[in-house]
CSV table of C-alpha atoms and ligand atoms in Angstrom, one decimal:
chain,number,residue,atom,x,y,z
A,110,MET,CA,139.7,-11.6,-49.1
A,111,VAL,CA,138.4,-10.1,-46.3
A,112,GLU,CA,134.8,-10.3,-45.6
A,113,LYS,CA,133.3,-8.1,-42.6
A,114,LEU,CA,130.1,-9.3,-40.4
A,115,ILE,CA,129.2,-6.8,-37.3
A,116,VAL,CA,128.1,-9.0,-34.6
A,117,GLY,CA,126.5,-8.9,-31.1
A,118,SER,CA,125.0,-5.9,-28.9
A,119,LEU,CA,128.5,-4.4,-29.0
A,120,ASN,CA,129.0,-4.4,-32.7
A,121,THR,CA,132.3,-6.5,-32.8
A,122,ASN,CA,133.4,-6.6,-36.4
A,123,CYS,CA,133.5,-10.2,-37.1
A,124,TYR,CA,136.2,-11.6,-40.2
A,125,LEU,CA,136.1,-13.8,-42.6
A,126,PHE,CA,139.8,-13.8,-44.2
A,127,TYR,CA,140.1,-16.2,-46.9
A,128,SER,CA,142.6,-17.4,-49.8
A,129,LYS,CA,141.5,-17.7,-53.4
A,130,SER,CA,141.2,-21.7,-52.8
A,131,LYS,CA,138.5,-20.6,-49.9
A,132,ASN,CA,140.8,-21.7,-47.2
A,133,CYS,CA,139.3,-18.9,-44.5
A,134,VAL,CA,140.2,-18.5,-40.5
A,135,ILE,CA,136.9,-16.8,-38.3
A,136,ILE,CA,138.9,-13.7,-36.6
A,137,ASP,CA,136.5,-12.2,-33.6
A,138,PRO,CA,133.6,-14.2,-34.0
A,139,GLY,CA,131.9,-12.0,-31.0
A,140,ASP,CA,128.2,-13.4,-31.3
A,141,ASP,CA,125.5,-14.5,-33.8
A,142,ALA,CA,127.2,-18.0,-34.8
A,143,GLU,CA,124.9,-18.6,-37.0
A,144,TYR,CA,124.9,-15.8,-39.4
A,145,ILE,CA,128.7,-16.3,-39.5
A,146,ILE,CA,127.8,-20.0,-40.3
A,147,ASP,CA,125.3,-19.2,-42.9
A,148,THR,CA,127.6,-16.6,-44.9
A,149,ILE,CA,130.5,-19.5,-44.4
A,150,PHE,CA,128.2,-21.4,-46.0
A,151,LYS,CA,126.9,-19.2,-48.9
A,152,LEU,CA,130.9,-18.4,-49.9
A,153,GLN,CA,131.3,-21.8,-49.5
A,154,LEU,CA,134.7,-21.1,-47.4
A,155,ASN,CA,136.6,-24.0,-46.0
A,156,PRO,CA,137.1,-22.9,-42.1
A,157,LEU,CA,140.5,-23.9,-40.4
A,158,ALA,CA,140.5,-22.3,-37.1
A,159,VAL,CA,139.1,-20.0,-35.2
A,160,ILE,CA,141.2,-17.0,-34.0
A,161,ALA,CA,140.6,-14.2,-31.4
A,162,THR,CA,142.7,-11.2,-31.4
A,163,HIS,CA,141.9,-11.2,-27.4
A,164,GLY,CA,140.2,-12.6,-24.7
A,165,HIS,CA,136.8,-10.0,-24.4
A,166,PHE,CA,133.6,-12.0,-24.8
A,167,ASP,CA,132.2,-9.6,-27.6
A,168,HIS,CA,134.9,-10.8,-29.5
A,169,ILE,CA,134.5,-15.0,-28.9
A,170,LEU,CA,131.1,-15.5,-27.8
A,171,ALA,CA,130.7,-17.5,-31.2
A,172,VAL,CA,134.1,-19.3,-30.4
A,173,ASP,CA,132.7,-22.8,-28.7
A,174,GLN,CA,129.7,-23.1,-31.6
A,175,LEU,CA,132.2,-22.8,-34.5
A,176,LYS,CA,134.4,-24.9,-33.1
A,177,MET,CA,131.7,-27.5,-32.6
A,178,THR,CA,130.3,-27.2,-35.9
A,179,PHE,CA,133.2,-27.6,-38.3
A,180,THR,CA,135.9,-29.2,-35.8
A,181,ILE,CA,138.4,-26.4,-35.8
A,182,PRO,CA,141.0,-25.5,-33.5
A,183,PHE,CA,140.7,-21.7,-31.4
A,184,CYS,CA,144.0,-20.0,-31.5
A,185,CYS,CA,144.3,-17.1,-28.7
A,186,ASN,CA,147.2,-15.7,-27.4
A,187,GLU,CA,147.5,-17.6,-23.8
A,188,ASN,CA,148.0,-14.8,-22.1
A,189,ASP,CA,144.7,-13.9,-21.9
A,190,LYS,CA,143.6,-17.2,-20.8
A,191,PHE,CA,142.3,-15.6,-17.6
A,192,LEU,CA,139.7,-13.9,-19.6
A,193,VAL,CA,138.9,-16.8,-21.7
A,194,LYS,CA,138.5,-18.6,-18.3
A,195,SER,CA,135.8,-16.3,-16.8
A,196,MET,CA,134.4,-15.3,-20.2
A,197,LYS,CA,130.7,-16.5,-19.3
A,198,LYS,CA,130.7,-14.5,-15.9
A,199,ARG,CA,132.0,-11.4,-17.5
A,200,ALA,CA,129.5,-11.8,-20.6
A,201,THR,CA,126.4,-12.1,-18.5
A,202,ARG,CA,127.1,-8.9,-16.3
A,203,TRP,CA,127.0,-7.3,-19.5
A,204,LEU,CA,124.7,-9.0,-21.7
A,205,SER,CA,120.6,-8.8,-20.3
A,206,ARG,CA,120.1,-12.3,-21.9
A,207,LYS,CA,121.1,-16.1,-20.9
A,208,ILE,CA,124.9,-17.2,-21.7
A,209,TYR,CA,124.4,-20.7,-22.5
A,210,GLU,CA,127.1,-23.1,-21.6
A,211,ILE,CA,130.0,-22.2,-23.0
A,212,ASN,CA,133.7,-22.5,-22.2
A,213,PRO,CA,136.1,-21.9,-25.4
A,214,LYS,CA,139.1,-24.3,-24.8
A,215,ILE,CA,142.6,-22.6,-26.1
A,216,ASP,CA,143.9,-24.7,-28.3
A,217,THR,CA,146.7,-22.9,-30.2
A,218,ASN,CA,148.7,-20.1,-28.0
A,219,LEU,CA,149.3,-17.8,-31.0
A,220,GLN,CA,152.8,-16.3,-30.7
A,221,SER,CA,155.2,-14.7,-33.9
A,222,LYS,CA,153.5,-16.5,-36.8
A,223,TYR,CA,150.9,-18.4,-38.0
A,224,LYS,CA,150.5,-21.0,-40.7
A,225,ILE,CA,147.8,-23.0,-41.7
A,226,LYS,CA,147.8,-24.2,-45.4
A,227,ASP,CA,147.3,-21.2,-47.7
A,228,ILE,CA,146.8,-18.7,-44.8
A,229,SER,CA,149.5,-16.9,-42.8
A,230,PHE,CA,149.9,-14.2,-40.4
A,231,THR,CA,152.8,-12.4,-38.6
A,232,ILE,CA,151.5,-12.4,-34.9
A,233,LEU,CA,151.9,-9.3,-33.6
A,234,SER,CA,152.5,-8.6,-30.0
A,235,THR,CA,150.3,-6.4,-28.7
A,236,PRO,CA,149.3,-6.1,-25.0
A,237,GLY,CA,147.6,-3.0,-23.0
A,238,HIS,CA,144.6,-3.5,-23.8
A,239,THR,CA,144.4,-6.6,-22.5
A,240,PRO,CA,147.7,-8.3,-21.6
A,241,GLY,CA,147.0,-11.1,-24.4
A,242,SER,CA,146.5,-8.7,-27.0
A,243,ILE,CA,147.8,-9.3,-30.5
A,244,CYS,CA,147.5,-8.2,-34.1
A,245,LEU,CA,147.7,-10.4,-37.4
A,246,TYR,CA,149.2,-9.1,-40.1
A,247,SER,CA,149.7,-10.2,-43.6
A,248,LYS,CA,152.4,-8.5,-45.2
A,249,LYS,CA,151.3,-10.1,-48.4
A,250,GLU,CA,147.6,-8.8,-48.7
A,251,ASN,CA,149.1,-5.5,-46.7
A,252,ILE,CA,146.8,-5.9,-43.8
A,253,LEU,CA,146.7,-5.9,-40.3
A,254,PHE,CA,143.4,-7.5,-38.2
A,255,SER,CA,143.8,-5.0,-35.1
A,256,GLY,CA,141.2,-6.2,-32.2
A,257,ASP,CA,140.7,-3.3,-29.9
A,258,THR,CA,144.3,-1.8,-30.1
A,259,ILE,CA,143.5,0.7,-32.3
A,260,PHE,CA,140.5,2.0,-34.4
A,261,SER,CA,139.8,4.6,-37.1
A,262,ASP,CA,139.7,8.4,-36.6
A,263,GLY,CA,142.7,8.3,-33.6
A,264,ALA,CA,141.1,5.8,-31.7
A,265,ILE,CA,142.7,3.4,-29.2
A,266,GLY,CA,141.2,0.7,-27.0
A,267,ARG,CA,140.0,1.1,-23.4
A,268,TYR,CA,142.8,1.2,-20.5
A,269,ASP,CA,140.8,1.2,-17.8
A,270,PHE,CA,140.3,-2.2,-16.8
A,271,SER,CA,142.4,-3.7,-14.2
A,272,TYR,CA,144.3,-5.5,-15.8
A,273,SER,CA,145.1,-3.0,-18.7
A,274,ASN,CA,147.9,-1.5,-18.9
A,275,LYS,CA,148.1,2.4,-20.6
A,276,LEU,CA,152.3,2.3,-21.2
A,277,ASP,CA,152.0,-0.9,-23.0
A,278,LEU,CA,149.3,-0.1,-25.3
A,279,GLU,CA,151.0,3.5,-26.5
A,280,LYS,CA,153.7,1.1,-27.0
A,281,SER,CA,151.9,-1.4,-29.2
A,282,ILE,CA,150.5,1.6,-31.0
A,283,HIS,CA,153.6,2.7,-32.4
A,284,LEU,CA,154.6,-0.7,-33.3
A,285,ILE,CA,151.9,-0.9,-35.7
A,286,LEU,CA,152.3,2.8,-36.9
A,287,LYS,CA,156.0,1.5,-37.8
A,288,LEU,CA,154.1,-0.5,-40.4
A,289,SER,CA,154.2,0.4,-44.3
A,290,ASN,CA,151.4,3.7,-44.6
A,291,GLU,CA,149.3,1.2,-47.5
A,292,THR,CA,148.9,-1.5,-44.4
A,293,LYS,CA,144.5,-1.7,-44.2
A,294,ILE,CA,143.7,-1.8,-40.6
A,295,TYR,CA,140.8,-3.5,-39.7
A,296,SER,CA,139.8,-3.1,-36.3
A,297,GLY,CA,137.3,-4.9,-33.9
A,298,HIS,CA,135.1,-2.3,-33.6
A,299,GLY,CA,133.6,0.5,-36.3
A,300,GLU,CA,135.3,1.1,-39.7
A,301,GLU,CA,138.6,0.7,-41.5
A,302,THR,CA,141.6,2.6,-42.2
A,303,ASN,CA,145.5,2.8,-42.6
A,304,VAL,CA,148.4,3.3,-41.1
A,305,LYS,CA,148.9,6.5,-43.0
A,306,LYS,CA,145.4,8.3,-41.9
A,307,GLU,CA,146.4,7.3,-37.7
A,308,LYS,CA,150.0,8.2,-38.2
A,309,ASN,CA,148.1,11.6,-38.3
A,310,TYR,CA,146.5,11.4,-34.9
A,311,HIS,CA,149.4,9.4,-32.8
A,312,LYS,CA,152.2,12.7,-33.3
B,94,ZN,ZN1,138.3,-5.7,-25.8
């Protein structure tokens, strides 16, 4: 099951992905830790890990607070370590509020497969927007968490950062669109979509 929470000043989609037994992973907690924690308690979930689709601050600002609250690891691809490390500086530049002492450390380098108790994903390496961007794919549930690689209505991730790569991004989108048509896409911002719809925009 998926619970979507819109967090932070950049309206990031944070997702709680949980099993029937209420085990859950927190995906892209971009801010508003209290709101995320409250929702976890309300739904009576058992959080097992925090996962980021990439290292941009608007996807990880609440990581430290969630790690501390639930004593759970932070999983992200190590190729975005440089972004995670400089997150506070980048966030301060963008946001007009004070960023407190946060410095999330990556505990697990996400590559190819991820499994914890009854939750599992195939990790698709989808660089381009950032070098360490990944998508979380559950074949069983037919869903993909796509981060900032692909959005609804033909939109794609920004590739104008110094560390972005347009060609890689195009390859990553191509990889995503090879999944089955019914695959539901939950992206980092905006509405959900599916592979079939997005294929119309990327020919
Ligand atoms: Zn991003």
